[in-house]
Amino acid sequence: MNSFKVAVVGSGPAGMYAIQHLLEQTRFDVEIDLLERLPTPWGLVRAGVAPDHPEKKLIADRLFQFFLKRSNVRFFGNVEIGSDISHDELTACYDAVIYAVGASDDKPMAIPGEQLPGSWSARQFVAWYNGHPDARHLQFDFSSPRAVIVGTGNVALDVARMLTLPVGQLARTDIAEHALQALQASRVKEVILLGRRGCQQAAFHNPELEELLYLDGVDIQIEADDLSAPERTGADWDTRRKLATLIRLQARRVATPVKRIVFKFHHSPVSVSGDTQVTGVQVRKSDGSGSLGTIQCGLLLRAIGYRGRALAGLPFDVQTGVVSNIAGRVMDSSGPRTGVYVTGWIKRGPRGVIGSNKQCAAETVGCLLEDARAGKLSRPNADALLQGLARRRQVVSFRGWQHIDRAERQAGSAQRRPRIKQTDIGELLASAGSPKP
Ligand code: NAP
């Protein structure tokens, strides 16, 4: 077999890097259909990267969009696998299917009160401020002066910045319009980040931590038993850099602080208080010493990690929250599921930055090519399936996405913003225009 047809499900970095590897190989002629649940591509590059990190979004313009301009790649937006097309239909129509659907659930804290109104996952908050259509109606309460974030990873830092950045700065980004307006009226003055371990074990990265040095009007306070001079610790290089930054943050003086971020390390949440709404979080030293204390707050954001969601028709490992796989080959109890692969967070769990997906996709595509060379992939036909689908619902082509993109950029340019995102599915489909792929 010298040619094959692949469906890639999900157009975030994981899916786009898989497409790059498929395009770069020269052994086979390959046709690729990219299926995406939303009318818009790029996954977390559009709906996850913080609005004040525009440089991290450039990858879509500088790399990913060129893959979708290739004659052997087609984009089908507004198509959900599981409801519009089943897994079985998909595998019956393609030689190979690569799922790159990310991690769309949250890790639970598993403490009482976690589900009270006012307690949100950071995933929901991030989706809301980034204009994800699923999150546009969420109503966050910023009326209380204090917010608590559980976790000290990069997501926790993103969320802390969004709550404390001067609104004038946010207004120059592509933050969703509804979020900009709500944050303009926010009364949150203090954000507490709870780290269950010490600052030497914090999950954030140093470049993201260093950004806090440049937050205008925001005082930073570090509460940690293990904050010591980096050269006095036996810690690795990354940790020593983070310690040095934490010391700089602690020493930094802000002339007229308007807001405050407090890192409270060695503390774990025990329960969330409130009858009908979050009013506080009970915390305790993680080593069990000391007594319980309550931090009053009106908003609680759980930034403790994402979790993959099971996909109908695919084996799922409930312990790790990923589709069961070895090196990207989906594995049933009896062995590999021929022609079905995973890449990105649904393969390896919610770890790593955008670029980590390149290597991950190389491994998955490597397995696919090996199976193709061994003659293990079949020869089906996808066109009937997609034509049938296009008769049932509006499918967004790459050209349709370009219409949306142009409309958003034009709306933004009037306000000197990179774009004003459209967040309503109906509005997005109207902007996309032509239903034909
Ligand atoms: P993460 O890096 O895994 O951090 C999760 C944090 O939650 C850790 O501090 C962890 O503490 C804590 N935690 C976990 N379970 C907890 C519990 N039950 N109670 C209290 N604390 C708990 O996850 P993330 O921040 O969601 O980020 C996900 C991935 O996206 C990471 O690889 C991250 O680097 C990446 N990302 C990158 C950027 C960027 O490049 N700017 C931005 C956002 C996200 P322990 O360490 O003690 O488990």
Tab-separated table of C-alpha atoms and ligand atoms in Angstrom:
chain	number	residue	atom	x	y	z
A	1	MET	CA	0.000	0.000	0.000
A	2	ASN	CA	1.490	3.354	-1.035
A	3	SER	CA	-1.273	5.660	0.073
A	4	PHE	CA	-3.632	5.949	2.998
A	5	LYS	CA	-6.305	8.151	4.432
A	6	VAL	CA	-6.175	9.397	8.026
A	7	ALA	CA	-8.755	11.114	10.211
A	8	VAL	CA	-7.257	13.318	12.908
A	9	VAL	CA	-9.770	14.156	15.637
A	10	GLY	CA	-9.024	17.455	17.390
A	11	SER	CA	-7.203	20.478	15.961
A	12	GLY	CA	-5.175	21.578	18.988
A	13	PRO	CA	-1.375	21.342	19.064
A	14	ALA	CA	-1.465	17.544	19.463
A	15	GLY	CA	-3.499	17.056	16.283
A	16	MET	CA	-1.593	19.699	14.346
A	17	TYR	CA	1.802	18.194	15.156
A	18	ALA	CA	0.481	14.765	14.132
A	19	ILE	CA	-0.499	16.302	10.791
A	20	GLN	CA	2.963	17.869	10.467
A	21	HIS	CA	4.633	14.481	10.912
A	22	LEU	CA	2.260	12.857	8.424
A	23	LEU	CA	3.011	15.586	5.876
A	24	GLU	CA	6.758	15.382	6.396
A	25	GLN	CA	7.059	11.644	5.731
A	26	THR	CA	7.763	10.766	2.111
A	27	ARG	CA	7.114	7.014	1.981
A	28	PHE	CA	3.304	7.241	1.482
A	29	ASP	CA	0.824	9.495	-0.266
A	30	VAL	CA	-1.414	10.575	2.550
A	31	GLU	CA	-4.804	12.255	2.652
A	32	ILE	CA	-5.794	13.820	5.951
A	33	ASP	CA	-9.210	14.892	7.217
A	34	LEU	CA	-9.098	16.993	10.378
A	35	LEU	CA	-12.308	16.758	12.400
A	36	GLU	CA	-12.995	19.388	15.056
A	37	ARG	CA	-15.942	19.748	17.434
A	38	LEU	CA	-15.917	23.569	17.308
A	39	PRO	CA	-16.278	25.737	14.199
A	40	THR	CA	-12.791	27.100	15.048
A	41	PRO	CA	-9.440	25.276	14.995
A	42	TRP	CA	-6.332	25.277	17.282
A	43	GLY	CA	-7.761	23.844	20.533
A	44	LEU	CA	-5.891	25.140	23.569
A	45	VAL	CA	-3.878	27.598	21.472
A	46	ARG	CA	-7.129	29.515	21.059
A	47	ALA	CA	-9.028	28.503	24.184
A	48	GLY	CA	-6.298	27.696	26.725
A	49	VAL	CA	-3.292	29.991	26.295
A	50	ALA	CA	-3.737	33.091	28.442
A	51	PRO	CA	-4.742	36.259	26.537
A	52	ASP	CA	-1.612	38.100	27.794
A	53	HIS	CA	0.600	35.460	26.135
A	54	PRO	CA	0.067	36.364	22.458
A	55	GLU	CA	3.532	35.058	21.538
A	56	LYS	CA	2.388	31.526	22.445
A	57	LYS	CA	-0.507	31.789	19.990
A	58	LEU	CA	1.707	32.730	17.038
A	59	ILE	CA	2.276	29.062	16.300
A	60	ALA	CA	-1.180	28.902	14.696
A	61	ASP	CA	-0.368	31.656	12.184
A	62	ARG	CA	3.271	30.736	11.680
A	63	LEU	CA	2.934	26.973	11.389
A	64	PHE	CA	-0.415	25.240	11.860
A	65	GLN	CA	-2.442	27.169	9.287
A	66	PHE	CA	-0.023	26.154	6.518
A	67	PHE	CA	-0.852	22.488	7.073
A	68	LEU	CA	-4.524	23.237	6.459
A	69	LYS	CA	-3.676	24.971	3.182
A	70	ARG	CA	-2.196	21.792	1.724
A	71	SER	CA	-4.303	20.158	-0.983
A	72	ASN	CA	-4.271	16.800	0.804
A	73	VAL	CA	-5.568	18.191	4.112
A	74	ARG	CA	-9.231	19.062	4.713
A	75	PHE	CA	-10.707	20.755	7.777
A	76	PHE	CA	-14.177	19.778	8.999
A	77	GLY	CA	-15.190	22.032	11.874
A	78	ASN	CA	-18.417	21.748	13.879
A	79	VAL	CA	-18.229	17.947	13.733
A	80	GLU	CA	-18.308	15.979	16.964
A	81	ILE	CA	-17.142	12.400	17.102
A	82	GLY	CA	-19.512	10.486	19.342
A	83	SER	CA	-22.635	12.443	18.380
A	84	ASP	CA	-22.354	13.471	14.695
A	85	ILE	CA	-20.175	10.505	13.714
A	86	SER	CA	-19.517	7.426	15.828
A	87	HIS	CA	-16.116	5.918	16.420
A	88	ASP	CA	-17.166	2.822	14.479
A	89	GLU	CA	-18.268	4.879	11.479
A	90	LEU	CA	-14.969	6.693	11.543
A	91	THR	CA	-12.810	3.598	11.684
A	92	ALA	CA	-14.901	1.989	8.966
A	93	CYS	CA	-14.101	4.890	6.652
A	94	TYR	CA	-10.416	5.626	7.266
A	95	ASP	CA	-7.261	3.553	7.131
A	96	ALA	CA	-6.254	5.161	10.404
A	97	VAL	CA	-7.768	7.442	13.042
A	98	ILE	CA	-5.680	9.567	15.410
A	99	TYR	CA	-7.488	10.966	18.437
A	100	ALA	CA	-5.964	14.213	19.694
A	101	VAL	CA	-8.870	15.360	21.844
A	102	GLY	CA	-6.978	16.610	24.910
A	103	ALA	CA	-8.191	16.409	28.499
A	104	SER	CA	-11.631	17.918	28.885
A	105	ASP	CA	-12.444	17.005	32.500
A	106	ASP	CA	-11.020	18.115	35.842
A	107	LYS	CA	-9.188	16.278	38.539
A	108	PRO	CA	-11.399	16.416	41.656
A	109	MET	CA	-10.132	17.658	45.049
A	110	ALA	CA	-12.492	15.151	46.697
A	111	ILE	CA	-13.233	17.332	49.729
A	112	PRO	CA	-16.619	18.393	51.176
A	113	GLY	CA	-18.152	21.513	49.643
A	114	GLU	CA	-16.161	21.258	46.413
A	115	GLN	CA	-19.341	21.526	44.318
A	116	LEU	CA	-20.758	24.634	46.040
A	117	PRO	CA	-21.601	27.571	43.772
A	118	GLY	CA	-18.534	29.806	43.672
A	119	SER	CA	-16.175	26.808	43.451
A	120	TRP	CA	-15.000	26.348	39.878
A	121	SER	CA	-12.344	24.420	38.078
A	122	ALA	CA	-9.629	26.588	36.548
A	123	ARG	CA	-10.480	24.829	33.280
A	124	GLN	CA	-13.930	26.455	33.330
A	125	PHE	CA	-12.478	29.876	34.168
A	126	VAL	CA	-9.819	29.611	31.453
A	127	ALA	CA	-12.431	28.552	28.870
A	128	TRP	CA	-14.626	31.490	29.938
A	129	TYR	CA	-12.013	34.216	29.638
A	130	ASN	CA	-10.812	32.730	26.352
A	131	GLY	CA	-14.281	32.792	24.802
A	132	HIS	CA	-14.875	29.037	24.463
A	133	PRO	CA	-18.503	28.708	23.299
A	134	ASP	CA	-19.259	26.126	26.025
A	135	ALA	CA	-18.227	28.546	28.790
A	136	ARG	CA	-19.626	31.862	27.578
A	137	HIS	CA	-22.655	31.733	29.877
A	138	LEU	CA	-20.764	30.980	33.100
A	139	GLN	CA	-21.209	33.621	35.792
A	140	PHE	CA	-18.215	34.138	38.071
A	141	ASP	CA	-18.703	36.169	41.218
A	142	PHE	CA	-15.964	38.771	41.665
A	143	SER	CA	-17.782	40.709	44.374
A	144	SER	CA	-15.712	39.421	47.284
A	145	PRO	CA	-12.225	40.907	47.933
A	146	ARG	CA	-10.440	37.556	48.106
A	147	ALA	CA	-10.137	34.605	45.706
A	148	VAL	CA	-8.367	31.331	46.471
A	149	ILE	CA	-6.648	29.206	43.850
A	150	VAL	CA	-5.741	25.632	44.762
A	151	GLY	CA	-2.528	24.452	43.097
A	152	THR	CA	0.736	26.089	42.087
A	153	GLY	CA	1.140	24.974	38.482
A	154	ASN	CA	1.279	27.138	35.352
A	155	VAL	CA	-2.512	27.170	35.099
A	156	ALA	CA	-2.710	28.572	38.643
A	157	LEU	CA	-0.310	31.366	37.608
A	158	ASP	CA	-2.326	32.119	34.438
A	159	VAL	CA	-5.477	32.404	36.497
A	160	ALA	CA	-3.812	34.533	39.189
A	161	ARG	CA	-2.595	36.969	36.515
A	162	MET	CA	-6.037	37.203	34.937
A	163	LEU	CA	-7.481	38.173	38.326
A	164	THR	CA	-4.826	40.801	39.047
A	165	LEU	CA	-3.657	42.276	35.728
A	166	PRO	CA	-4.646	45.906	35.262
A	167	VAL	CA	-7.770	45.987	33.127
A	168	GLY	CA	-6.091	48.428	30.733
A	169	GLN	CA	-3.593	45.698	29.924
A	170	LEU	CA	-6.280	43.030	29.516
A	171	ALA	CA	-8.140	45.345	27.158
A	172	ARG	CA	-5.261	45.126	24.674
A	173	THR	CA	-5.529	41.332	24.433
A	174	ASP	CA	-7.927	38.900	22.768
A	175	ILE	CA	-9.689	38.142	26.069
A	176	ALA	CA	-13.399	37.435	25.515
A	177	GLU	CA	-15.485	40.592	25.645
A	178	HIS	CA	-17.792	39.221	28.390
A	179	ALA	CA	-14.738	38.419	30.552
A	180	LEU	CA	-13.209	41.843	30.032
A	181	GLN	CA	-16.402	43.513	31.172
A	182	ALA	CA	-16.815	41.258	34.214
A	183	LEU	CA	-13.168	41.691	35.264
A	184	GLN	CA	-13.476	45.452	34.835
A	185	ALA	CA	-16.072	45.390	37.613
A	186	SER	CA	-14.138	42.892	39.774
A	187	ARG	CA	-13.616	43.717	43.455
A	188	VAL	CA	-11.038	40.971	43.972
A	189	LYS	CA	-8.016	42.522	45.682
A	190	GLU	CA	-6.205	39.476	47.010
A	191	VAL	CA	-5.506	36.126	45.387
A	192	ILE	CA	-4.155	33.288	47.506
A	193	LEU	CA	-2.456	30.326	45.823
A	194	LEU	CA	-2.476	27.214	47.975
A	195	GLY	CA	0.432	24.826	47.490
A	196	ARG	CA	0.107	21.516	49.289
A	197	ARG	CA	3.870	20.988	49.124
A	198	GLY	CA	6.741	23.451	49.491
A	199	CYS	CA	7.971	26.041	47.043
A	200	GLN	CA	10.788	23.704	46.013
A	201	GLN	CA	8.187	21.273	44.661
A	202	ALA	CA	5.952	23.854	42.977
A	203	ALA	CA	4.842	22.813	39.485
A	204	PHE	CA	5.058	26.266	37.833
A	205	HIS	CA	7.949	27.020	35.481
A	206	ASN	CA	10.457	29.784	36.048
A	207	PRO	CA	9.625	31.973	32.991
A	208	GLU	CA	5.961	32.040	34.051
A	209	LEU	CA	6.953	32.858	37.644
A	210	GLU	CA	9.284	35.635	36.486
A	211	GLU	CA	6.379	37.356	34.760
A	212	LEU	CA	4.984	38.221	38.174
A	213	LEU	CA	8.001	40.524	38.687
A	214	TYR	CA	6.462	42.820	36.076
A	215	LEU	CA	2.865	42.868	37.305
A	216	ASP	CA	1.986	46.531	37.789
A	217	GLY	CA	0.549	47.430	41.183
A	218	VAL	CA	0.548	43.862	42.482
A	219	ASP	CA	2.361	43.019	45.693
A	220	ILE	CA	3.627	39.423	45.968
A	221	GLN	CA	3.965	37.620	49.261
A	222	ILE	CA	5.582	34.203	49.707
A	223	GLU	CA	4.761	32.028	52.719
A	224	ALA	CA	7.032	28.974	52.625
A	225	ASP	CA	9.176	27.110	55.154
A	226	ASP	CA	11.579	25.939	52.483
A	227	LEU	CA	12.400	29.244	50.779
A	228	SER	CA	16.147	29.380	51.102
A	229	ALA	CA	19.069	30.686	49.072
A	230	PRO	CA	19.327	28.467	45.966
A	231	GLU	CA	23.061	27.804	46.444
A	232	ARG	CA	22.344	26.404	49.910
A	233	THR	CA	20.018	23.733	48.582
A	234	GLY	CA	20.973	20.560	46.788
A	235	ALA	CA	18.115	21.222	44.392
A	236	ASP	CA	18.328	20.786	40.629
A	237	TRP	CA	18.975	23.732	38.301
A	238	ASP	CA	15.277	24.391	37.506
A	239	THR	CA	14.350	24.498	41.169
A	240	ARG	CA	17.268	26.778	42.029
A	241	ARG	CA	16.147	29.249	39.350
A	242	LYS	CA	12.615	29.216	40.727
A	243	LEU	CA	13.911	29.787	44.252
A	244	ALA	CA	15.974	32.740	43.038
A	245	THR	CA	12.866	34.216	41.385
A	246	LEU	CA	10.747	33.682	44.486
A	247	ILE	CA	13.382	35.537	46.528
A	248	ARG	CA	13.334	38.409	44.013
A	249	LEU	CA	9.543	38.477	44.170
A	250	GLN	CA	9.627	38.613	47.944
A	251	ALA	CA	12.171	41.434	47.947
A	252	ARG	CA	10.290	43.433	45.314
A	253	ARG	CA	8.584	46.571	46.585
A	254	VAL	CA	5.525	48.005	44.871
A	255	ALA	CA	5.054	51.734	45.484
A	256	THR	CA	1.271	51.750	45.545
A	257	PRO	CA	-0.029	48.191	45.569
A	258	VAL	CA	-3.566	47.821	44.323
A	259	LYS	CA	-3.752	44.042	44.534
A	260	ARG	CA	-1.866	41.231	46.185
A	261	ILE	CA	-0.914	37.647	45.328
A	262	VAL	CA	-0.024	35.393	48.258
A	263	PHE	CA	1.703	32.018	47.774
A	264	LYS	CA	0.761	29.900	50.761
A	265	PHE	CA	2.851	26.756	50.549
A	266	HIS	CA	2.625	23.586	52.714
A	267	HIS	CA	-1.142	24.014	53.083
A	268	SER	CA	-3.905	21.703	51.862
A	269	PRO	CA	-7.604	22.419	51.486
A	270	VAL	CA	-9.718	20.301	53.847
A	271	SER	CA	-13.232	21.499	53.045
A	272	VAL	CA	-15.067	24.329	51.349
A	273	SER	CA	-17.357	26.337	53.621
A	274	GLY	CA	-20.674	27.961	52.793
A	275	ASP	CA	-24.373	27.016	52.803
A	276	THR	CA	-25.513	28.099	49.377
A	277	GLN	CA	-22.309	29.719	48.104
A	278	VAL	CA	-18.589	29.484	48.829
A	279	THR	CA	-17.667	31.672	51.787
A	280	GLY	CA	-14.263	30.200	52.566
A	281	VAL	CA	-11.830	27.307	52.443
A	282	GLN	CA	-10.689	25.378	55.484
A	283	VAL	CA	-6.986	24.640	55.270
A	284	ARG	CA	-4.437	22.830	57.335
A	285	LYS	CA	-0.686	22.341	57.244
A	286	SER	CA	-0.068	19.416	54.913
A	287	ASP	CA	2.068	17.597	57.518
A	288	GLY	CA	-0.942	17.592	59.856
A	289	SER	CA	0.664	19.945	62.382
A	290	GLY	CA	-1.141	23.027	63.675
A	291	SER	CA	-4.841	23.645	63.728
A	292	LEU	CA	-7.451	24.117	61.041
A	293	GLY	CA	-7.770	27.631	59.680
A	294	THR	CA	-10.358	29.212	57.418
A	295	ILE	CA	-9.527	31.547	54.560
A	296	GLN	CA	-12.580	33.650	53.764
A	297	CYS	CA	-13.216	33.994	50.032
A	298	GLY	CA	-16.052	34.323	47.562
A	299	LEU	CA	-14.368	32.589	44.657
A	300	LEU	CA	-12.486	29.300	44.667
A	301	LEU	CA	-10.624	28.057	41.604
A	302	ARG	CA	-9.272	24.520	41.504
A	303	ALA	CA	-6.110	24.522	39.382
A	304	ILE	CA	-5.065	21.016	40.347
A	305	GLY	CA	-4.856	19.473	36.902
A	306	TYR	CA	-7.041	18.338	34.034
A	307	ARG	CA	-8.247	14.833	33.263
A	308	GLY	CA	-9.040	13.028	30.028
A	309	ARG	CA	-12.623	12.031	29.281
A	310	ALA	CA	-13.536	8.524	28.116
A	311	LEU	CA	-14.493	8.260	24.445
A	312	ALA	CA	-17.348	5.954	23.437
A	313	GLY	CA	-15.931	2.909	21.699
A	314	LEU	CA	-12.359	3.271	22.998
A	315	PRO	CA	-10.678	1.515	25.948
A	316	PHE	CA	-10.078	3.958	28.813
A	317	ASP	CA	-7.803	3.748	31.823
A	318	VAL	CA	-9.836	5.270	34.666
A	319	GLN	CA	-6.816	5.418	36.971
A	320	THR	CA	-4.780	7.673	34.734
A	321	GLY	CA	-7.605	9.281	32.749
A	322	VAL	CA	-6.168	8.434	29.334
A	323	VAL	CA	-7.190	6.169	26.447
A	324	SER	CA	-5.333	2.881	26.995
A	325	ASN	CA	-2.336	2.908	24.670
A	326	ILE	CA	1.246	1.925	24.179
A	327	ALA	CA	3.333	4.610	22.477
A	328	GLY	CA	0.146	5.948	20.883
A	329	ARG	CA	-1.313	2.636	19.637
A	330	VAL	CA	-4.724	2.169	21.266
A	331	MET	CA	-4.665	-1.078	23.244
A	332	ASP	CA	-7.551	-3.432	23.969
A	333	SER	CA	-7.074	-6.227	26.502
A	334	SER	CA	-6.377	-8.529	23.544
A	335	GLY	CA	-3.765	-6.269	21.922
A	336	PRO	CA	-3.479	-3.203	19.697
A	337	ARG	CA	-6.648	-1.880	18.034
A	338	THR	CA	-5.543	-1.824	14.408
A	339	GLY	CA	-5.551	1.611	12.817
A	340	VAL	CA	-6.520	3.566	15.966
A	341	TYR	CA	-4.048	5.904	17.670
A	342	VAL	CA	-3.903	8.676	20.263
A	343	THR	CA	-1.618	11.643	20.782
A	344	GLY	CA	-1.344	14.569	23.201
A	345	TRP	CA	-3.006	14.745	26.623
A	346	ILE	CA	-5.512	11.947	25.892
A	347	LYS	CA	-2.445	9.717	25.315
A	348	ARG	CA	-0.004	10.769	28.040
A	349	GLY	CA	-2.072	12.807	30.524
A	350	PRO	CA	-2.252	16.594	31.010
A	351	ARG	CA	1.462	17.378	31.144
A	352	GLY	CA	3.818	19.493	29.102
A	353	VAL	CA	3.762	22.700	27.092
A	354	ILE	CA	2.575	23.192	23.496
A	355	GLY	CA	5.899	22.048	22.035
A	356	SER	CA	5.872	18.789	24.051
A	357	ASN	CA	3.190	17.584	21.671
A	358	LYS	CA	5.618	17.492	18.766
A	359	GLN	CA	7.666	14.623	20.133
A	360	CYS	CA	4.542	12.896	21.415
A	361	ALA	CA	2.993	13.051	17.926
A	362	ALA	CA	6.240	11.819	16.339
A	363	GLU	CA	5.993	8.646	18.401
A	364	THR	CA	2.324	8.089	17.509
A	365	VAL	CA	2.804	8.778	13.802
A	366	GLY	CA	5.880	6.520	13.894
A	367	CYS	CA	3.654	3.648	15.064
A	368	LEU	CA	1.073	4.425	12.379
A	369	LEU	CA	3.711	4.399	9.639
A	370	GLU	CA	5.137	1.149	10.940
A	371	ASP	CA	1.646	-0.411	10.760
A	372	ALA	CA	1.172	0.964	7.243
A	373	ARG	CA	4.512	-0.519	6.137
A	374	ALA	CA	3.485	-3.854	7.619
A	375	GLY	CA	0.266	-3.744	5.577
A	376	LYS	CA	-1.950	-3.636	8.678
A	377	LEU	CA	-4.150	-0.716	7.579
A	378	SER	CA	-7.262	-1.326	5.453
A	379	ARG	CA	-8.537	0.584	2.361
A	380	PRO	CA	-11.895	2.212	3.090
A	381	ASN	CA	-13.654	5.285	1.691
A	382	ALA	CA	-14.506	8.327	3.790
A	383	ASP	CA	-16.255	10.535	1.274
A	384	ALA	CA	-19.734	9.043	1.573
A	385	LEU	CA	-19.629	9.543	5.342
A	386	LEU	CA	-18.610	13.189	5.116
A	387	GLN	CA	-21.013	14.023	2.305
A	388	GLY	CA	-23.843	12.503	4.343
A	389	LEU	CA	-22.779	14.551	7.343
A	390	ALA	CA	-22.632	17.794	5.372
A	391	ARG	CA	-26.286	17.211	4.386
A	392	ARG	CA	-27.290	16.910	8.064
A	393	ARG	CA	-25.425	19.862	9.581
A	394	GLN	CA	-23.275	22.852	8.704
A	395	VAL	CA	-19.678	21.759	8.431
A	396	VAL	CA	-17.031	24.496	8.613
A	397	SER	CA	-14.235	24.244	6.052
A	398	PHE	CA	-10.818	25.894	6.309
A	399	ARG	CA	-12.183	28.683	4.124
A	400	GLY	CA	-15.059	29.040	6.577
A	401	TRP	CA	-12.562	29.373	9.415
A	402	GLN	CA	-10.702	32.042	7.420
A	403	HIS	CA	-13.972	34.013	7.208
A	404	ILE	CA	-14.361	33.794	10.999
A	405	ASP	CA	-10.725	34.727	11.529
A	406	ARG	CA	-11.008	37.783	9.294
A	407	ALA	CA	-14.236	38.949	10.959
A	408	GLU	CA	-12.677	38.640	14.428
A	409	ARG	CA	-9.497	40.486	13.430
A	410	GLN	CA	-11.465	43.261	11.759
A	411	ALA	CA	-13.633	43.732	14.856
A	412	GLY	CA	-10.469	43.833	16.975
A	413	SER	CA	-8.564	46.320	14.830
A	414	ALA	CA	-11.173	49.010	15.474
A	415	GLN	CA	-10.286	48.737	19.179
A	416	ARG	CA	-6.555	48.089	18.706
A	417	ARG	CA	-6.968	44.532	19.879
A	418	PRO	CA	-5.624	41.418	18.098
A	419	ARG	CA	-9.174	40.181	17.596
A	420	ILE	CA	-12.568	40.148	19.252
A	421	LYS	CA	-13.538	36.530	19.531
A	422	GLN	CA	-16.914	35.295	18.478
A	423	THR	CA	-18.140	33.008	21.235
A	424	ASP	CA	-21.591	31.947	20.079
A	425	ILE	CA	-21.829	28.875	17.851
A	426	GLY	CA	-24.632	30.431	15.772
A	427	GLU	CA	-22.590	33.582	15.229
A	428	LEU	CA	-19.493	31.552	14.323
A	429	LEU	CA	-21.430	29.462	11.803
A	430	ALA	CA	-22.947	32.576	10.269
A	431	SER	CA	-19.465	34.097	9.893
A	432	ALA	CA	-18.131	30.857	8.408
A	433	GLY	CA	-20.727	31.151	5.674
A	434	SER	CA	-20.513	28.464	3.024
A	435	PRO	CA	-21.484	25.044	4.396
A	436	LYS	CA	-19.532	23.069	1.772
A	437	PRO	CA	-16.025	21.791	2.661
B	1	NAP	P1	0.126	20.842	37.050
B	1	NAP	O1	1.331	21.439	36.469
B	1	NAP	O2	0.068	19.354	37.172
B	1	NAP	O3	-0.095	21.491	38.508
B	1	NAP	C1	-1.113	21.039	39.359
B	1	NAP	C2	-0.959	21.650	40.732
B	1	NAP	O4	-2.061	21.213	41.536
B	1	NAP	C3	0.303	21.230	41.475
B	1	NAP	O5	0.726	22.313	42.256
B	1	NAP	C4	-0.213	20.074	42.363
B	1	NAP	O6	0.538	19.868	43.521
B	1	NAP	C5	-1.568	20.615	42.740
B	1	NAP	N1	-2.498	19.574	43.173
B	1	NAP	C6	-2.823	18.431	42.511
B	1	NAP	N2	-3.761	17.748	43.212
B	1	NAP	C7	-4.012	18.470	44.328
B	1	NAP	C8	-4.883	18.297	45.425
B	1	NAP	N3	-5.686	17.224	45.521
B	1	NAP	N4	-4.888	19.241	46.388
B	1	NAP	C9	-4.079	20.317	46.311
B	1	NAP	N5	-3.246	20.550	45.294
B	1	NAP	C10	-3.208	19.630	44.299
B	1	NAP	O7	-1.192	21.207	36.226
B	1	NAP	P2	-1.670	22.547	35.504
B	1	NAP	O8	-1.200	23.753	36.186
B	1	NAP	O9	-3.118	22.306	35.280
B	1	NAP	O10	-0.930	22.480	34.093
B	1	NAP	C11	-1.138	21.399	33.172
B	1	NAP	C12	-0.016	21.398	32.134
B	1	NAP	O11	-0.174	22.524	31.271
B	1	NAP	C13	1.350	21.519	32.763
B	1	NAP	O12	2.258	20.699	32.077
B	1	NAP	C14	1.693	22.975	32.548
B	1	NAP	O13	3.082	23.248	32.496
B	1	NAP	C15	1.021	23.261	31.230
B	1	NAP	N6	0.742	24.703	31.082
B	1	NAP	C16	1.727	25.463	30.571
B	1	NAP	C17	1.536	26.831	30.481
B	1	NAP	C18	2.631	27.686	29.925
B	1	NAP	O14	3.527	27.171	29.273
B	1	NAP	N7	2.601	28.975	30.182
B	1	NAP	C19	0.352	27.423	30.915
B	1	NAP	C20	-0.638	26.597	31.443
B	1	NAP	C21	-0.420	25.232	31.532
B	1	NAP	P3	1.559	18.623	43.627
B	1	NAP	O15	2.749	19.044	42.836
B	1	NAP	O16	1.795	18.504	45.081
B	1	NAP	O17	0.856	17.429	43.020
